């Protein structure tokens, strides 16, 4: 909302013997995207449908359909930004 930060959803290929991984990252809008910069706050195995929405300047709401055992990282804060999660059916 304040146009200072951006949420990026991206998929990493983890190699021939591992599944893909879906990552969510928040970082300053005016920097070139780099998955090693900012805050990687949600990581899960597979390529799942995920929706990210800014609720306010400092709150992101994430809707997803991932099984709990496929989620490796689900941070509730990235610096001053709070993250809320909702599971979809």
Coordinates of N, CA and C in Angstrom, one line a residue:
X1 N 0.8 -1.2 0.0 CA 0.0 0.0 0.0 C 0.8 1.3 0.0
X2 N 2.0 1.3 0.7 CA 2.8 2.5 0.7 C 3.8 2.5 -0.4
X3 N 3.8 1.4 -1.2 CA 4.7 1.3 -2.4 C 6.1 1.2 -2.0
X4 N 6.5 1.0 -0.8 CA 7.9 0.9 -0.4 C 8.4 -0.6 -0.5
X5 N 7.5 -1.5 -0.3 CA 7.9 -3.0 -0.3 C 7.0 -3.7 -1.3
X6 N 7.5 -4.9 -1.7 CA 6.8 -5.8 -2.6 C 6.9 -7.2 -2.1
X7 N 5.8 -8.0 -2.3 CA 5.9 -9.4 -2.0 C 6.1 -10.1 -3.4
X8 N 7.0 -11.0 -3.4 CA 7.3 -11.8 -4.6 C 7.0 -13.3 -4.3
X9 N 6.3 -14.0 -5.1 CA 6.1 -15.4 -5.1 C 7.0 -16.0 -6.2
X10 N 7.8 -16.9 -5.8 CA 8.7 -17.5 -6.9 C 8.9 -19.0 -6.6
X11 N 9.3 -19.8 -7.6 CA 9.5 -21.2 -7.5 C 10.9 -21.5 -7.8
X12 N 11.5 -22.3 -6.9 CA 12.9 -22.8 -7.2 C 12.9 -24.3 -7.5
X13 N 13.7 -24.6 -8.5 CA 13.9 -26.0 -8.9 C 15.0 -26.5 -8.0
X14 N 14.6 -27.5 -7.2 CA 15.6 -28.0 -6.2 C 16.4 -29.2 -6.7
X15 N 16.4 -29.5 -8.0 CA 17.2 -30.5 -8.5 C 16.5 -31.7 -9.0
X16 N 17.2 -32.7 -9.5 CA 16.6 -33.9 -10.1 C 15.9 -34.8 -9.1
X17 N 16.4 -34.8 -7.9 CA 15.9 -35.8 -6.9 C 15.0 -35.1 -5.9
X18 N 14.7 -33.8 -6.1 CA 13.9 -33.1 -5.1 C 12.7 -32.4 -5.8
X19 N 11.7 -32.1 -5.1 CA 10.5 -31.4 -5.7 C 10.9 -29.9 -5.8
X20 N 10.0 -29.2 -6.5 CA 10.1 -27.8 -6.6 C 9.8 -27.2 -5.2
X21 N 10.2 -26.0 -4.9 CA 9.9 -25.3 -3.7 C 9.3 -23.9 -4.0
X22 N 8.2 -23.5 -3.4 CA 7.6 -22.2 -3.6 C 8.0 -21.4 -2.4
X23 N 8.5 -20.2 -2.7 CA 9.0 -19.2 -1.7 C 8.2 -17.9 -1.8
X24 N 8.0 -17.2 -0.7 CA 7.5 -15.9 -0.7 C 8.5 -15.0 0.0
X25 N 8.7 -13.8 -0.6 CA 9.8 -12.9 -0.1 C 9.2 -11.5 -0.1
X26 N 9.6 -10.7 0.9 CA 9.2 -9.3 0.9 C 10.6 -8.5 0.9
X27 N 10.6 -7.5 0.1 CA 11.8 -6.6 0.0 C 11.5 -5.3 -0.5
X28 N 12.4 -4.3 -0.5 CA 12.1 -3.0 -1.0 C 11.8 -3.0 -2.5
X29 N 10.8 -2.3 -2.9 CA 10.2 -2.3 -4.2 C 11.3 -1.8 -5.2
X30 N 12.1 -0.9 -4.9 CA 13.0 -0.2 -5.8 C 14.3 -0.9 -6.0
X31 N 14.5 -2.1 -5.4 CA 15.7 -2.9 -5.7 C 15.4 -4.0 -6.6
X32 N 16.4 -4.4 -7.4 CA 16.3 -5.5 -8.3 C 16.1 -6.7 -7.4
X33 N 15.1 -7.6 -7.9 CA 14.8 -8.8 -7.1 C 16.0 -9.7 -6.9
X34 N 16.2 -10.1 -5.7 CA 17.3 -11.1 -5.3 C 16.7 -11.9 -4.2
X35 N 16.6 -13.2 -4.4 CA 16.0 -14.1 -3.3 C 16.9 -14.1 -2.1
X36 N 18.1 -13.6 -2.1 CA 18.9 -13.6 -0.9 C 18.9 -12.3 -0.1
X37 N 18.0 -11.4 -0.6 CA 17.8 -10.1 0.0 C 16.4 -10.0 0.5
X38 N 16.2 -9.3 1.6 CA 14.8 -9.2 2.1 C 14.5 -10.3 3.1
X39 N 13.3 -10.7 3.1 CA 12.8 -11.7 4.1 C 12.1 -12.8 3.4
X40 N 12.7 -14.0 3.4 CA 12.0 -15.1 2.8 C 11.1 -15.7 3.9
X41 N 9.8 -15.4 3.9 CA 9.0 -15.6 5.1 C 8.1 -16.9 4.9
X42 N 7.9 -17.4 3.7 CA 7.0 -18.6 3.6 C 7.7 -19.5 2.5
X43 N 8.0 -20.8 2.9 CA 8.6 -21.7 2.0 C 7.9 -23.1 2.2
X44 N 7.6 -23.6 1.0 CA 6.9 -25.0 1.1 C 7.3 -25.8 -0.1
X45 N 7.2 -27.1 0.0 CA 7.6 -27.9 -1.2 C 6.4 -28.0 -2.1
X46 N 6.7 -28.1 -3.4 CA 5.7 -28.2 -4.4 C 5.4 -26.9 -5.0
X47 N 4.5 -26.9 -6.0 CA 4.0 -25.8 -6.7 C 2.5 -25.6 -6.4
X48 N 2.2 -24.9 -5.3 CA 0.9 -24.7 -4.8 C 0.3 -23.3 -5.2
X49 N -1.0 -23.2 -5.2 CA -1.6 -22.0 -5.4 C -1.5 -21.1 -4.1
X50 N -1.0 -19.9 -4.3 CA -0.8 -19.0 -3.2 C -1.2 -17.6 -3.6
X51 N -1.9 -17.0 -2.7 CA -2.4 -15.6 -2.9 C -1.8 -14.7 -1.8
X52 N -1.1 -13.6 -2.2 CA -0.6 -12.7 -1.2 C -1.3 -11.4 -1.4
X53 N -1.8 -10.8 -0.3 CA -2.5 -9.5 -0.4 C -2.1 -8.6 0.8
X54 N -1.8 -7.3 0.4 CA -1.5 -6.3 1.5 C -2.8 -5.9 2.1
X55 N -2.9 -6.1 3.4 CA -4.1 -5.7 4.1 C -4.0 -4.2 4.6
X56 N -2.7 -3.9 4.9 CA -2.4 -2.5 5.3 C -0.9 -2.3 5.0
X57 N -0.3 -1.2 5.4 CA 1.1 -0.9 5.2 C 2.0 -1.9 5.8
X58 N 1.5 -2.5 6.9 CA 2.4 -3.4 7.7 C 1.8 -4.8 7.9
X59 N 0.8 -5.2 7.1 CA 0.2 -6.5 7.2 C 0.0 -7.2 5.9
X60 N 0.5 -8.4 5.7 CA 0.3 -9.2 4.5 C -0.5 -10.4 4.9
X61 N -1.5 -10.7 4.1 CA -2.4 -11.9 4.3 C -2.0 -12.9 3.2
X62 N -1.7 -14.1 3.6 CA -1.4 -15.2 2.7 C -2.5 -16.2 2.7
X63 N -3.0 -16.6 1.5 CA -4.0 -17.7 1.4 C -3.3 -18.8 0.6
X64 N -3.4 -20.0 1.1 CA -2.7 -21.1 0.5 C -3.5 -22.4 0.7
X65 N -3.1 -23.4 -0.1 CA -3.8 -24.7 0.0 C -2.7 -25.8 0.3
X66 N -1.6 -25.4 0.9 CA -0.6 -26.4 1.2 C -0.9 -27.2 2.4
X67 N -0.5 -28.5 2.4 CA -0.6 -29.4 3.5 C 0.5 -28.9 4.6
X68 N 0.1 -29.0 5.8 CA 0.9 -28.5 6.9 C 2.3 -29.1 6.9
X69 N 2.4 -30.4 6.5 CA 3.7 -31.1 6.5 C 4.6 -30.7 5.3
X70 N 4.1 -29.9 4.4 CA 4.8 -29.4 3.3 C 5.4 -28.0 3.5
X71 N 5.0 -27.4 4.6 CA 5.5 -26.0 4.9 C 6.7 -26.1 5.8
X72 N 7.8 -25.5 5.3 CA 9.1 -25.5 6.0 C 9.3 -24.2 6.8
X73 N 8.8 -23.1 6.3 CA 9.0 -21.8 6.9 C 7.6 -21.1 6.8
X74 N 7.2 -20.5 7.9 CA 6.0 -19.7 7.9 C 6.1 -18.6 9.0
X75 N 6.9 -17.6 8.7 CA 7.2 -16.6 9.7 C 6.0 -15.7 9.9
X76 N 5.8 -15.2 11.1 CA 4.7 -14.3 11.4 C 5.1 -12.8 11.3
X77 N 6.4 -12.6 11.2 CA 6.9 -11.2 11.1 C 8.1 -11.2 10.2
X78 N 8.2 -10.1 9.4 CA 9.4 -9.7 8.6 C 9.7 -8.3 9.0
X79 N 10.6 -8.1 9.9 CA 10.8 -6.7 10.4 C 9.5 -6.2 11.0
X80 N 9.1 -5.0 10.5 CA 7.9 -4.4 11.0 C 6.6 -4.9 10.4
X81 N 6.7 -5.8 9.4 CA 5.6 -6.3 8.7 C 5.1 -7.6 9.3
X82 N 3.8 -7.7 9.6 CA 3.1 -8.9 10.2 C 2.6 -9.7 9.0
X83 N 2.6 -11.0 9.2 CA 2.0 -11.9 8.2 C 1.0 -12.8 8.8
X84 N -0.2 -12.8 8.1 CA -1.3 -13.6 8.6 C -1.5 -14.7 7.5
X85 N -1.9 -15.9 8.0 CA -2.1 -17.1 7.1 C -3.5 -17.6 7.1
X86 N -4.0 -17.9 6.0 CA -5.3 -18.6 5.8 C -5.2 -19.8 4.9
X87 N -5.7 -20.9 5.4 CA -5.7 -22.1 4.5 C -7.0 -22.2 3.7
X88 N -6.8 -22.5 2.4 CA -7.9 -22.7 1.5 C -8.2 -24.2 1.4
X89 N -9.4 -24.5 1.1 CA -9.8 -25.9 0.9 C -9.4 -26.4 -0.5

